[in-house]
Short mmCIF file of C-alpha atoms in Angstrom, two decimals:
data_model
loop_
_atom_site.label_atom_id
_atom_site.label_comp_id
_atom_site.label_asym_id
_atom_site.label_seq_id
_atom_site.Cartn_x
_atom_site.Cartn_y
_atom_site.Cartn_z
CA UNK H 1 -16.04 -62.03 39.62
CA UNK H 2 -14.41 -58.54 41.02
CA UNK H 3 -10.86 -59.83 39.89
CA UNK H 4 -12.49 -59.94 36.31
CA UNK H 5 -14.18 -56.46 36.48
CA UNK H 6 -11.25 -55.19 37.97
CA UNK H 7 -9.17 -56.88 35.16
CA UNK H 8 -11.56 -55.44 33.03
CA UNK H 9 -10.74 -51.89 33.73
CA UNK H 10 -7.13 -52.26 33.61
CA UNK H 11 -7.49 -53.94 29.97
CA UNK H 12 -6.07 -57.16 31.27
CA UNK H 13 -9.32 -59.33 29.79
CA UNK H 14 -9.62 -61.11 26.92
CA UNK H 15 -12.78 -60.41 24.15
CA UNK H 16 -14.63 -63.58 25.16
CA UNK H 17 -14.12 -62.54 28.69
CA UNK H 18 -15.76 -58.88 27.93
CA UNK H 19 -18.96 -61.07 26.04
CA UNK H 20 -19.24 -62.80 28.81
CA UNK H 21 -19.15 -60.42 31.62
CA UNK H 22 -21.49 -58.28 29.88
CA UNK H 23 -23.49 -60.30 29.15
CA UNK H 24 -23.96 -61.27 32.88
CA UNK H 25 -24.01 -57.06 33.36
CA UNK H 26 -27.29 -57.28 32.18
CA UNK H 27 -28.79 -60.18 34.32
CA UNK H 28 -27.32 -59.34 37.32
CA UNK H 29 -27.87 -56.07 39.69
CA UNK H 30 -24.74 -57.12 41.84
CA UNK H 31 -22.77 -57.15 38.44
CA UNK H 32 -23.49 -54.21 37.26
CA UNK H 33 -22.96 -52.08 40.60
CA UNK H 34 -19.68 -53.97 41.47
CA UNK H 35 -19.11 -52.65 37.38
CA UNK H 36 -20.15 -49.11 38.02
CA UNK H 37 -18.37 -48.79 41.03
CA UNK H 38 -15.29 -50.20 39.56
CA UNK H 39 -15.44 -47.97 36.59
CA UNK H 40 -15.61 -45.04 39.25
CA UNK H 41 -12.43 -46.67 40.66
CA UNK H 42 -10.96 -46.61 37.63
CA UNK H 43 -11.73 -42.98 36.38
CA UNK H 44 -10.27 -41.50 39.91
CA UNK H 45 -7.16 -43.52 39.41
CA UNK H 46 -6.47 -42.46 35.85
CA UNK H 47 -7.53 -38.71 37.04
CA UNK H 48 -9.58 -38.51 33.53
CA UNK H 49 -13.01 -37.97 34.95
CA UNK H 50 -14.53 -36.07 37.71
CA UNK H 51 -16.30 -37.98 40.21
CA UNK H 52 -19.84 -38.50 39.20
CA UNK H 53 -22.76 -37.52 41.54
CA UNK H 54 -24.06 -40.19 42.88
CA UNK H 55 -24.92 -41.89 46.17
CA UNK H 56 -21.51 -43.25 46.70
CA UNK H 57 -20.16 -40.11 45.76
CA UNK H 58 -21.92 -38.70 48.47
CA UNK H 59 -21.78 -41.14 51.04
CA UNK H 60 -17.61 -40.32 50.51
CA UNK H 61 -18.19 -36.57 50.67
CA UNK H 62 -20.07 -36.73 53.96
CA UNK H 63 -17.49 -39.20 55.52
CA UNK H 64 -14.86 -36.96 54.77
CA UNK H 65 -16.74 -34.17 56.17
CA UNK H 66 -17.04 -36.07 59.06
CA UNK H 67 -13.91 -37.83 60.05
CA UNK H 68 -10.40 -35.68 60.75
CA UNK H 69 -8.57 -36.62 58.51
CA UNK H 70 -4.94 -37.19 59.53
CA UNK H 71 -2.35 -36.65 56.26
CA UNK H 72 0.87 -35.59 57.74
CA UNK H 73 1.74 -31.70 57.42
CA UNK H 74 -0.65 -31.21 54.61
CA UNK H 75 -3.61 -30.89 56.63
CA UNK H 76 -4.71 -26.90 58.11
CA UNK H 77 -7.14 -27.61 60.96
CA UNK H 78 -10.76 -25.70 60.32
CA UNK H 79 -12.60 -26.89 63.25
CA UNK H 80 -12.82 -29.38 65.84
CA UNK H 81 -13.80 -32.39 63.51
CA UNK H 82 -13.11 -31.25 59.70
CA UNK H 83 -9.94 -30.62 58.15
CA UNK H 84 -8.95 -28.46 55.32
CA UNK H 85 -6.78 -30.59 53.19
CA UNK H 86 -4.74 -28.56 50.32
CA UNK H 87 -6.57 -28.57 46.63
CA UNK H 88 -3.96 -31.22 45.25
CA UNK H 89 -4.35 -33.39 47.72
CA UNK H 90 -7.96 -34.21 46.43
CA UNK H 91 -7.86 -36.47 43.91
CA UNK H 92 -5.44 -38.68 46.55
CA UNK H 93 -8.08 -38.54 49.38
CA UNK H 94 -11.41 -38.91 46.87
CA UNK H 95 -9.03 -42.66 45.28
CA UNK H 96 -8.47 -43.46 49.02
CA UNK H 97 -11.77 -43.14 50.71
CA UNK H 98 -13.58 -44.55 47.10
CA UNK H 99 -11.23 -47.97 47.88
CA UNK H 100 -12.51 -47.85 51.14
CA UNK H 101 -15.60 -47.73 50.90
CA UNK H 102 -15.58 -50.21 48.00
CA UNK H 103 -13.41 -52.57 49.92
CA UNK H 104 -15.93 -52.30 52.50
CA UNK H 105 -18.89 -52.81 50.94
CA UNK H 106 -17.46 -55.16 48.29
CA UNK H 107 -18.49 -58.15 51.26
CA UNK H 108 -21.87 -57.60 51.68
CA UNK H 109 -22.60 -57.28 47.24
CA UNK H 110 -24.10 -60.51 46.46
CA UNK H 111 -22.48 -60.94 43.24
CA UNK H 112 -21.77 -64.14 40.76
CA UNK H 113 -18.89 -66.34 42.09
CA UNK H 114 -16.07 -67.46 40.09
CA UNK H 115 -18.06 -70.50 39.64
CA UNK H 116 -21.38 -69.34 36.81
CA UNK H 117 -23.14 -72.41 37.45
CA UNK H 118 -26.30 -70.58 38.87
CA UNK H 119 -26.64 -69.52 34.83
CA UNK H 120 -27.59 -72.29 33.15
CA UNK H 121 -31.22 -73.36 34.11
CA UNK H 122 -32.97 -76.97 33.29
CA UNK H 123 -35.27 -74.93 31.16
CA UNK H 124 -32.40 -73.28 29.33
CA UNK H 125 -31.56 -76.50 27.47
CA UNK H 126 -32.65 -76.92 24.51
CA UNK H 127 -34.75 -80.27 24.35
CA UNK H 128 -32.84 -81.10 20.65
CA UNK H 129 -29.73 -81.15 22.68
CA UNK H 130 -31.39 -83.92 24.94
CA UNK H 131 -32.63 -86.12 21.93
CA UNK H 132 -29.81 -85.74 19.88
CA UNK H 133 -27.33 -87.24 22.57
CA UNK H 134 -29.97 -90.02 23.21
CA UNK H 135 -30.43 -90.50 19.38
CA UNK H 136 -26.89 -91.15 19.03
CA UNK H 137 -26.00 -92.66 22.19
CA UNK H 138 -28.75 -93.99 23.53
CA UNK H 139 -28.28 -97.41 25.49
CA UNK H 140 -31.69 -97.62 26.45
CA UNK H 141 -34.77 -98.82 23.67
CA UNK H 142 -37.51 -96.63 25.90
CA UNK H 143 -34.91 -93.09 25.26
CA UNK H 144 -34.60 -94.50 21.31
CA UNK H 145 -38.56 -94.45 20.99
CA UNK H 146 -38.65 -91.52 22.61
CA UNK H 147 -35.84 -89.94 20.46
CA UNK H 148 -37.57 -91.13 17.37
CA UNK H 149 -40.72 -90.10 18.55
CA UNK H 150 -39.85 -86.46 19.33
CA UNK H 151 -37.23 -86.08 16.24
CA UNK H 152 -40.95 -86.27 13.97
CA UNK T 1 -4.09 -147.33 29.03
CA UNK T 2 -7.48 -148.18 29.89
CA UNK T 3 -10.30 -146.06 28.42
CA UNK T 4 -11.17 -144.83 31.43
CA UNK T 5 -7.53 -143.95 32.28
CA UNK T 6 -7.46 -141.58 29.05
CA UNK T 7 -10.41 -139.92 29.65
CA UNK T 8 -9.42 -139.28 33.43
CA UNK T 9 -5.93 -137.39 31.55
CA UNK T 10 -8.06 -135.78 29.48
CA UNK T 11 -10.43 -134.32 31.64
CA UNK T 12 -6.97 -133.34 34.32
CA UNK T 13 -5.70 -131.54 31.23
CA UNK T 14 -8.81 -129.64 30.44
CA UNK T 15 -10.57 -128.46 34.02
CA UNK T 16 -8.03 -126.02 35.09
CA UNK T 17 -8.34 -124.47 31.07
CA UNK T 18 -12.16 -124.44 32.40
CA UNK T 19 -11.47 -123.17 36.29
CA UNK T 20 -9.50 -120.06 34.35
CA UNK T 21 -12.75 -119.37 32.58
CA UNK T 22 -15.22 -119.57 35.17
CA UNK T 23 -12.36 -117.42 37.35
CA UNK T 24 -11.87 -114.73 34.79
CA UNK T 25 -14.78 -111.81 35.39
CA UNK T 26 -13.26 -110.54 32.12
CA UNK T 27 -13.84 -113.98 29.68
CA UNK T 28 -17.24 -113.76 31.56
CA UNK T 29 -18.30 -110.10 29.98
CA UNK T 30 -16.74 -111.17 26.58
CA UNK T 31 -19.04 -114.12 26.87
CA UNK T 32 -22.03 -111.92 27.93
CA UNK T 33 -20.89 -109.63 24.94
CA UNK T 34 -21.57 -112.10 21.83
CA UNK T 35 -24.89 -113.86 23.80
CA UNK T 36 -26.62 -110.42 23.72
CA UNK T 37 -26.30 -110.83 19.99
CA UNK T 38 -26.71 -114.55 19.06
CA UNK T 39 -29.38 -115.62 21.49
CA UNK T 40 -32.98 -116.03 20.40
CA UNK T 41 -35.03 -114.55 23.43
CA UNK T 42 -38.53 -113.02 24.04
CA UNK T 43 -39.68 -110.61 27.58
CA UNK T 44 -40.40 -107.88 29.10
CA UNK T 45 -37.83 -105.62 30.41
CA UNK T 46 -38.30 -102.49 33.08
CA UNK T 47 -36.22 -99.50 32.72
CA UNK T 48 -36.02 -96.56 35.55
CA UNK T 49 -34.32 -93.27 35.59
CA UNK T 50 -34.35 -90.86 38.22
CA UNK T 51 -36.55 -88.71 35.84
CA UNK T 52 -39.01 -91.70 34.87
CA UNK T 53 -40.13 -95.47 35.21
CA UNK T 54 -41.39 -97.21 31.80
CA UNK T 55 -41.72 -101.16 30.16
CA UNK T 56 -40.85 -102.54 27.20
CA UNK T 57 -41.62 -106.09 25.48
CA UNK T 58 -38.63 -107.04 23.65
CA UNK T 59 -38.57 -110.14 20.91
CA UNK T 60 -34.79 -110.64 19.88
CA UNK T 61 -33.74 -113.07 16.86
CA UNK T 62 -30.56 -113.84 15.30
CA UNK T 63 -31.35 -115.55 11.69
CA UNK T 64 -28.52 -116.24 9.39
CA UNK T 65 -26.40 -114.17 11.55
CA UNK T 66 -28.20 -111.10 11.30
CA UNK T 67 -30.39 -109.66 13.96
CA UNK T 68 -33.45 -108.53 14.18
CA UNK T 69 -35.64 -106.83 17.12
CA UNK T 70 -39.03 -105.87 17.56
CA UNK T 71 -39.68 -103.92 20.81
CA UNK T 72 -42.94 -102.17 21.91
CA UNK T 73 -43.59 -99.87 24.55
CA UNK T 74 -46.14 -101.04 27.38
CA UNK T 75 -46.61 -97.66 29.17
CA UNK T 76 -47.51 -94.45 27.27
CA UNK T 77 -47.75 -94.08 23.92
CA UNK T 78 -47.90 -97.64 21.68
CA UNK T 79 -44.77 -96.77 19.94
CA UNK T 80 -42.95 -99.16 18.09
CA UNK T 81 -38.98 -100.32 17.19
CA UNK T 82 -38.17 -102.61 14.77
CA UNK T 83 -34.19 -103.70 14.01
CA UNK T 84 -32.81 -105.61 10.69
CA UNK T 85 -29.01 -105.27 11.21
CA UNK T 86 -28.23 -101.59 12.04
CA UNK T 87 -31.40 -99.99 10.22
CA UNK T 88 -33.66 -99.38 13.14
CA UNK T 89 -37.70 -98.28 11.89
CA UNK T 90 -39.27 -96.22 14.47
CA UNK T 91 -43.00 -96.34 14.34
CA UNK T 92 -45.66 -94.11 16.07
CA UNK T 93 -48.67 -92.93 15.06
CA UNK T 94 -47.83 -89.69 13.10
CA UNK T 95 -45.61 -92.60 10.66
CA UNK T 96 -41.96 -94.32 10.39
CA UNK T 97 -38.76 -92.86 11.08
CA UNK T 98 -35.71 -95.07 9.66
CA UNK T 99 -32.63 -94.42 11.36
CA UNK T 100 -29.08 -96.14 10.93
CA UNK T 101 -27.56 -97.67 14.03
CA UNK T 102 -24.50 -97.03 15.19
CA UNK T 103 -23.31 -96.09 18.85
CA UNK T 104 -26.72 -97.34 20.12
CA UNK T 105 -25.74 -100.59 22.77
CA UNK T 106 -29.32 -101.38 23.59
CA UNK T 107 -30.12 -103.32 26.24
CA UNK T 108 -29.44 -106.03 26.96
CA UNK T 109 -26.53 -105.60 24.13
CA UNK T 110 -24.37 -102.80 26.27
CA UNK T 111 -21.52 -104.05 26.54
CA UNK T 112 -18.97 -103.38 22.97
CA UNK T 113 -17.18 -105.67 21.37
CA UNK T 114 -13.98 -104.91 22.37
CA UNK T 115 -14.15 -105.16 25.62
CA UNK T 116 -10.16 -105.00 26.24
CA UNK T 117 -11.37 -101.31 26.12
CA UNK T 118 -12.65 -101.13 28.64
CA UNK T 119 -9.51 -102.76 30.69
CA UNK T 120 -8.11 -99.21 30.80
CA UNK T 121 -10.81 -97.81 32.96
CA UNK T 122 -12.70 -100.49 34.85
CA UNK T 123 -11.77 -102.48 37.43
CA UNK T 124 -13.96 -105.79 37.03
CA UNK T 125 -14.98 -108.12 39.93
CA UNK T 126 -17.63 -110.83 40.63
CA UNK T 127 -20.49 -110.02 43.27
CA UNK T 128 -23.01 -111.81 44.73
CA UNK T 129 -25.57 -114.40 42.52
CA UNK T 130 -29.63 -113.96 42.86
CA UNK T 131 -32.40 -114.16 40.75
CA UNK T 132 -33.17 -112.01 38.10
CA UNK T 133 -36.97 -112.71 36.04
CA UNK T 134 -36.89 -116.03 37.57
CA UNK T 135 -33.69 -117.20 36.50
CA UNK T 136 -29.52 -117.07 38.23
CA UNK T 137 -27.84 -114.35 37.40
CA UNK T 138 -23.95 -113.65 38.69
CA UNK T 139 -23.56 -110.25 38.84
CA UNK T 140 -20.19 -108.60 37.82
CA UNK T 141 -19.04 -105.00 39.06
CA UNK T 142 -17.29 -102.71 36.44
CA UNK T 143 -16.37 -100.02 38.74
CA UNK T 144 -14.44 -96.94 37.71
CA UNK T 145 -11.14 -96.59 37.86
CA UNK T 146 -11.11 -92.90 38.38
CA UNK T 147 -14.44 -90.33 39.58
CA UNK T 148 -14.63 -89.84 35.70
CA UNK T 149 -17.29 -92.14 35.10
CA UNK T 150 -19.95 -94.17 36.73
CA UNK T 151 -20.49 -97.56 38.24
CA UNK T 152 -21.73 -100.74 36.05
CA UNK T 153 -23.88 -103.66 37.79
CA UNK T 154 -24.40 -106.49 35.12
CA UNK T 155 -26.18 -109.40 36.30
CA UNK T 156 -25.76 -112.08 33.74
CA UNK T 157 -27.52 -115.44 33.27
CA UNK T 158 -25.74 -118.01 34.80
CA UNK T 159 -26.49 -120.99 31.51
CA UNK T 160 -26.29 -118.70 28.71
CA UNK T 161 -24.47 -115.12 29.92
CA UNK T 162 -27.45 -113.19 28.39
CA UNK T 163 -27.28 -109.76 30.59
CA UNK T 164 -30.54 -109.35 32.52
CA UNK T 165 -29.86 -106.68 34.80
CA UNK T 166 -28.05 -103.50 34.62
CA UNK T 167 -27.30 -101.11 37.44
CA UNK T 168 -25.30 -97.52 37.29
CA UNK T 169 -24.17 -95.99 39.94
CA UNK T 170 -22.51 -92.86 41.16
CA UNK T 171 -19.18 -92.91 43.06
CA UNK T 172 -21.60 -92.50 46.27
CA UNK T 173 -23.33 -95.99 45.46
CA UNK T 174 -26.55 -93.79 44.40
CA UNK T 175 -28.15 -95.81 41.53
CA UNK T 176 -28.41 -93.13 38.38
CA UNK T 177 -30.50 -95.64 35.76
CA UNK T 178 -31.49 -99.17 35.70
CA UNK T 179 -33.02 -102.00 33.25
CA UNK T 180 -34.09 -105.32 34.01
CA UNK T 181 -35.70 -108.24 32.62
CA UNK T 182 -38.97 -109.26 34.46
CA UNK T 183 -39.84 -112.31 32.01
CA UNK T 184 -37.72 -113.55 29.15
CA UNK T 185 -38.16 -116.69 27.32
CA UNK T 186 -35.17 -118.63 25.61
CA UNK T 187 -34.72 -121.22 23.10
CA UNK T 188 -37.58 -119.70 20.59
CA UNK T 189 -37.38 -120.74 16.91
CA UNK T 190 -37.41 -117.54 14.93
CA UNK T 191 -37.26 -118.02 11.31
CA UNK T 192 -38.06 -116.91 8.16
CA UNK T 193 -41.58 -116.41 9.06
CA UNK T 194 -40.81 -114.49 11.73
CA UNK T 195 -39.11 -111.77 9.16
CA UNK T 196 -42.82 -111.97 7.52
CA UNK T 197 -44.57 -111.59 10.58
CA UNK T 198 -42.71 -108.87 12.47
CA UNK T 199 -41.34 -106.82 9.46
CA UNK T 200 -43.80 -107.18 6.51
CA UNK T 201 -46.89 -106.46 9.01
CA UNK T 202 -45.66 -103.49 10.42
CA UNK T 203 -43.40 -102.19 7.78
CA UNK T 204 -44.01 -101.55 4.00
CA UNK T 205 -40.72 -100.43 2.22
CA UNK T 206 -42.51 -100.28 -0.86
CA UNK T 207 -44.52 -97.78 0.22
CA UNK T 208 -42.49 -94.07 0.11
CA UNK T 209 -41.79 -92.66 3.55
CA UNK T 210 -40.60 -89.21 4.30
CA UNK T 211 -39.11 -88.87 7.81
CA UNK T 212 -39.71 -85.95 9.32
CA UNK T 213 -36.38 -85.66 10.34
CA UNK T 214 -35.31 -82.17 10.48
CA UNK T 215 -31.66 -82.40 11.42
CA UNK T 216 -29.47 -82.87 8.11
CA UNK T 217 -26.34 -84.82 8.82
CA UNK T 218 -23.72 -83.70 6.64
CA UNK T 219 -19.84 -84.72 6.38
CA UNK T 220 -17.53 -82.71 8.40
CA UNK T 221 -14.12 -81.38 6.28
CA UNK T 222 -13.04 -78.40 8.17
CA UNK T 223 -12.84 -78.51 11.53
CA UNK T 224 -12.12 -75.38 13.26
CA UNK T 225 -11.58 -76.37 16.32
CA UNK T 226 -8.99 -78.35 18.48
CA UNK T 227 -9.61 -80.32 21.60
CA UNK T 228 -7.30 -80.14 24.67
CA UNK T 229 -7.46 -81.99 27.81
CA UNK T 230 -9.96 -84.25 27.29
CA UNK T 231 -11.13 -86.87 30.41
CA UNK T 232 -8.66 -89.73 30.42
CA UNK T 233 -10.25 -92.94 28.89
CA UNK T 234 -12.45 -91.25 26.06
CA UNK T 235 -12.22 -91.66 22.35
CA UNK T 236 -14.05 -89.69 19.91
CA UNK T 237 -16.00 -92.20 18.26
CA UNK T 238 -18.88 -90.25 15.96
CA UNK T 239 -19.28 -86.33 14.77
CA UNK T 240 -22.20 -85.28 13.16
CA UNK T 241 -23.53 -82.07 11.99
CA UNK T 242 -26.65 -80.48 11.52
CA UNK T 243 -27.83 -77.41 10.05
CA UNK T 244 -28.87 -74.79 12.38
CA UNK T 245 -33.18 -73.97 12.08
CA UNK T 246 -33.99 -70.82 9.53
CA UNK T 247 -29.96 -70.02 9.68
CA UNK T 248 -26.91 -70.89 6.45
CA UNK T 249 -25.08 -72.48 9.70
CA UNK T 250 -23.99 -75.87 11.27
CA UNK T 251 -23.57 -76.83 14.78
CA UNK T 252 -21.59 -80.23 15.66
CA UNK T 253 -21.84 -82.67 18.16
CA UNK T 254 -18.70 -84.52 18.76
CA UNK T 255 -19.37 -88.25 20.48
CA UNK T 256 -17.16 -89.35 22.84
CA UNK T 257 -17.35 -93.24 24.86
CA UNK T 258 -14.89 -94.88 26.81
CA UNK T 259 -17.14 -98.50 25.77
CA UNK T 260 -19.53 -97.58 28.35
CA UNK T 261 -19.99 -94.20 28.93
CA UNK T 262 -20.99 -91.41 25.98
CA UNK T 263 -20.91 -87.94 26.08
CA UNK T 264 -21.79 -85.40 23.53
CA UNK T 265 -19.94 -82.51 22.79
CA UNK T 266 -21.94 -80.16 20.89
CA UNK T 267 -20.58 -76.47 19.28
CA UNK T 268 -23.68 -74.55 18.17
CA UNK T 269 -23.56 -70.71 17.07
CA UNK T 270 -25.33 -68.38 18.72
CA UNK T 271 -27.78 -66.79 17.44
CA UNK T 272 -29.08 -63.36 17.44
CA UNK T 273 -30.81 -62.55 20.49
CA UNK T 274 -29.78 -66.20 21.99
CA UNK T 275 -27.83 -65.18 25.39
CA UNK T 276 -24.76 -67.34 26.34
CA UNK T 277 -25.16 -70.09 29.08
CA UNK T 278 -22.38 -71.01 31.48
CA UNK T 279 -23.07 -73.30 33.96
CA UNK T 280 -23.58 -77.08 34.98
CA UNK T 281 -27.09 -78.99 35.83
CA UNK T 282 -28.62 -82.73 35.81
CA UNK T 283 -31.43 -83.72 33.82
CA UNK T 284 -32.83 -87.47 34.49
CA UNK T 285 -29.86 -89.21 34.35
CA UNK T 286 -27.35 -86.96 32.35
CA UNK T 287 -25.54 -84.56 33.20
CA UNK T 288 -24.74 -81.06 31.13
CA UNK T 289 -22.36 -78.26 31.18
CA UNK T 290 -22.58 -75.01 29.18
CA UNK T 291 -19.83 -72.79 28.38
CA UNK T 292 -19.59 -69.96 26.20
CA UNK T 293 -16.53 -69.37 23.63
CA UNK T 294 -15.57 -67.18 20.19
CA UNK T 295 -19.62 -66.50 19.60
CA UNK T 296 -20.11 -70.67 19.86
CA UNK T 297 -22.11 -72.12 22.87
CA UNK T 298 -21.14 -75.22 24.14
CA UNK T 299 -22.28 -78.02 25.79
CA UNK T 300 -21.39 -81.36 26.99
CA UNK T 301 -24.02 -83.87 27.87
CA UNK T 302 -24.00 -87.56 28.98
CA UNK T 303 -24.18 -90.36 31.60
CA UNK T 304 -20.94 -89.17 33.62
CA UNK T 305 -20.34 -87.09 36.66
CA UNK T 306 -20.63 -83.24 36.11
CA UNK T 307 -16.57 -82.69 36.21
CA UNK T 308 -16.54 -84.72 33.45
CA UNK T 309 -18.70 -83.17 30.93
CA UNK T 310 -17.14 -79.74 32.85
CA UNK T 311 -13.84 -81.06 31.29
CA UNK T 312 -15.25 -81.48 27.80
CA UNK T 313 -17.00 -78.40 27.64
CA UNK T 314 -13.48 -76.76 28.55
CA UNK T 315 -11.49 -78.65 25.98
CA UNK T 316 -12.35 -77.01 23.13
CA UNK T 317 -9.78 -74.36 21.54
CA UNK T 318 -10.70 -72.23 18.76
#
């Protein structure tokens, strides 16, 4: 399911794809975050949005306050456990620690599998379906009655 | 050469004709094939799914080479069947459906006529003899060549190969659906007055019925789509289509059988508001997978294990 949002954001999917993975957007909470958080991905990458405020943006912010960062001779030392890191060196840092942070998390999303199975419910098919395969098929009298009973 | 001497050639010549027949599970099922439709019989008949348990009385008559049934249901609801050739009446309280037959191998009459068909995908052997509704029965195991269809058990009567018993079962050996005979009655004269007395009692053609019917079945001349991949063994043998409630549209259903096994192949529209469905489940004994494609839902549903109708639902190309 991430291979397809990802592929999604790169415009490597196909129309019926994008139906379909919309469509399970709006069932599924682990869908749309993995989505959102993709689309962030995305935006950094393509430098053609600023990061938006949110709580992953901040949960970056403070772990970059927090750890030293260690980038070669760009880095000016402030204090004992922050770094000053040069103004272009941003947008490089805020992709890196985004695809960490997703690549950590990315395990514990419950999301859809490749396999949709868990989609289609008993109760989501449609009882005509049912009698019209027994109607034409049927190898058993009790289904035909049945059939011709419920096709009234 | 004595009489007895030419009868003693005679019968050398002939027996081993007669061992090949007896030896031959296949000549046995072509034999079982035609006595399902020529035999005059009369019983009762269970049927069980994993979904339900019901009875049926059957009466089955073959007069001037056309048959005729008459089967009533003993549990539930007193609905009726009545068969003349491949018109089938269907009678329950709210009135009479009438219904033309034509890929529906009721039991006991399951097997097809060509059985060479089924060569290709069954592997036939004898099994064991008991008794089925009081009579012999030797069963005979059509067991899939590949884990694209299920097991058939046939028990057929020993004197006049009428099936009385039919088993299916999964690759696992877990039975999926069942019928058998608990009475049946042979060599009953059904004649002309039994036309009068089953059909003109129960059924006045003079009289105008409207089936409630609400699927129209129209003749398919453009079809849109292609199929691809489709299970080894299965022949598209029926398409019908019907127009879609409230909407100017048609959805399909493609029928599929490889002499035993059917599956449906149906390519509806969505709808407005209707949300795609992907997925596989199992209701009573069928099996059904969903997939969504070019604004068309599909769905395959049959007797067959769920990579199966996953392999029809996927062989459609628009």
């Amino acid at each position: 399911m991430n291979e397809k949002i990802s592929s999604l954001f790169d415009s490597e999917i196909n129309n019926i794809e994008v139906d379909t993975l919309l469509a399970k957007k709006n069932k599924m909470a682990g869908v749309r975050s993995s989505m959102s958080e993709y689309q962030m991905i995305s935006d950094v990458l393509k430098k053609n949005t600023v990061l938006p405020k949110n709580n992953l943006t901040d949960k970056i912010m403070s772990a970059i306050d927090e750890e030293p960062t260690q980038m070669g001779g760009f880095i000016k030392a402030n204090s004992s456990n922050t770094a000053v890191v040069s103004f272009e060196i941003w947008p490089v840092l805020g992709s890196l620690a985004v695809l960490v942070v997703i690549a950590s998390t990315a395990f514990n999303i419950e999301v859809n599998s490749v396999s949709t199975s868990q989609f289609l419910a008993k109760e989501d098919i449609p009882k005509e379906i049912i009698n019209a395969h027994h109607a034409a098929t049927a190898n058993n009298m009790n289904y035909f009655i049945q059939v011709g009973d419920s096709a009234k | 050469m004595t009489l007895f001497k030419k009868l003693l050639t005679l019968l050398l010549l002939f027996l081993p004709l007669a061992a090949i027949s007896m030896d031959d599970p296949w000549d046995v099922l072509e034999d079982s094939a035609k006595a399902s439709h020529a035999l005059n019989y009369e019983g009762v008949f269970h049927s069980q799914s994993s979904a339900e348990t019901n009875s049926t009385h059957v009466i089955h008559a073959n007069i001037d080479n056309k048959e005729y049934c008459s089967l009533k249901m003993l549990d539930g609801a007193p609905n009726e069947v009545f068969c003349a050739g491949d018109l089938v009446y269907v009678i329950n309280q709210d009135g009479l459906l009438i219904k033309k037959r034509k890929n529906q191998f009721l039991f006991p009459s399951v097997l097809p006529s060509d059985i060479n068909h089924l060569k290709k995908n069954y592997q036939l052997s004898f099994g064991e003899k008991k008794r089925v509704a009081d009579r012999m029965a030797q069963l005979i195991v059509l067991r899939a060549k590949d884990n694209l269809r299920f097991n058939y058990h046939i028990w057929i009567d020993e004197k006049n190969f009428l099936p009385l018993k039919l088993v299916v079962t999964d690759n696992k050996n877990k039975m999926i659906e069942q019928s058998t005979f608990t009475t049946i009655a042979f060599n009953k004269e059904f004649n002309k007055e039994f036309k009068k007395d089953i059909f003109e009692k129960n059924i006045n053609l003079a009289k105008l019925y409207a089936t409630k019917n609400k699927f129209v079945e129209n003749y398919v001349s453009n079809k849109f789509w292609n199929l691809k991949d489709l299970p080894a063994g299965f022949k598209e043998v029926d398409l019908i289509s019907r127009r879609v409630n409230g909407l100017n549209l048609l959805d399909y259903q493609l029928i599929f059988s490889d002499g035993l096994a059917y599956v449906s192949l149906f390519i509806r529209p969505i709808t407005r508001g209707t949300e795609p469905k992907e997925g596989t489940v199992s209701i009573g004994s069928n099996n059904i997978s969903a997939k969504y494609q070019d604004g068309y839902q599909i769905m395959s549903v049959g007797m067959v294990p769920p990579e199966t109708v996953n392999t029809f639902s996927g062989s459609i190309e628009f």
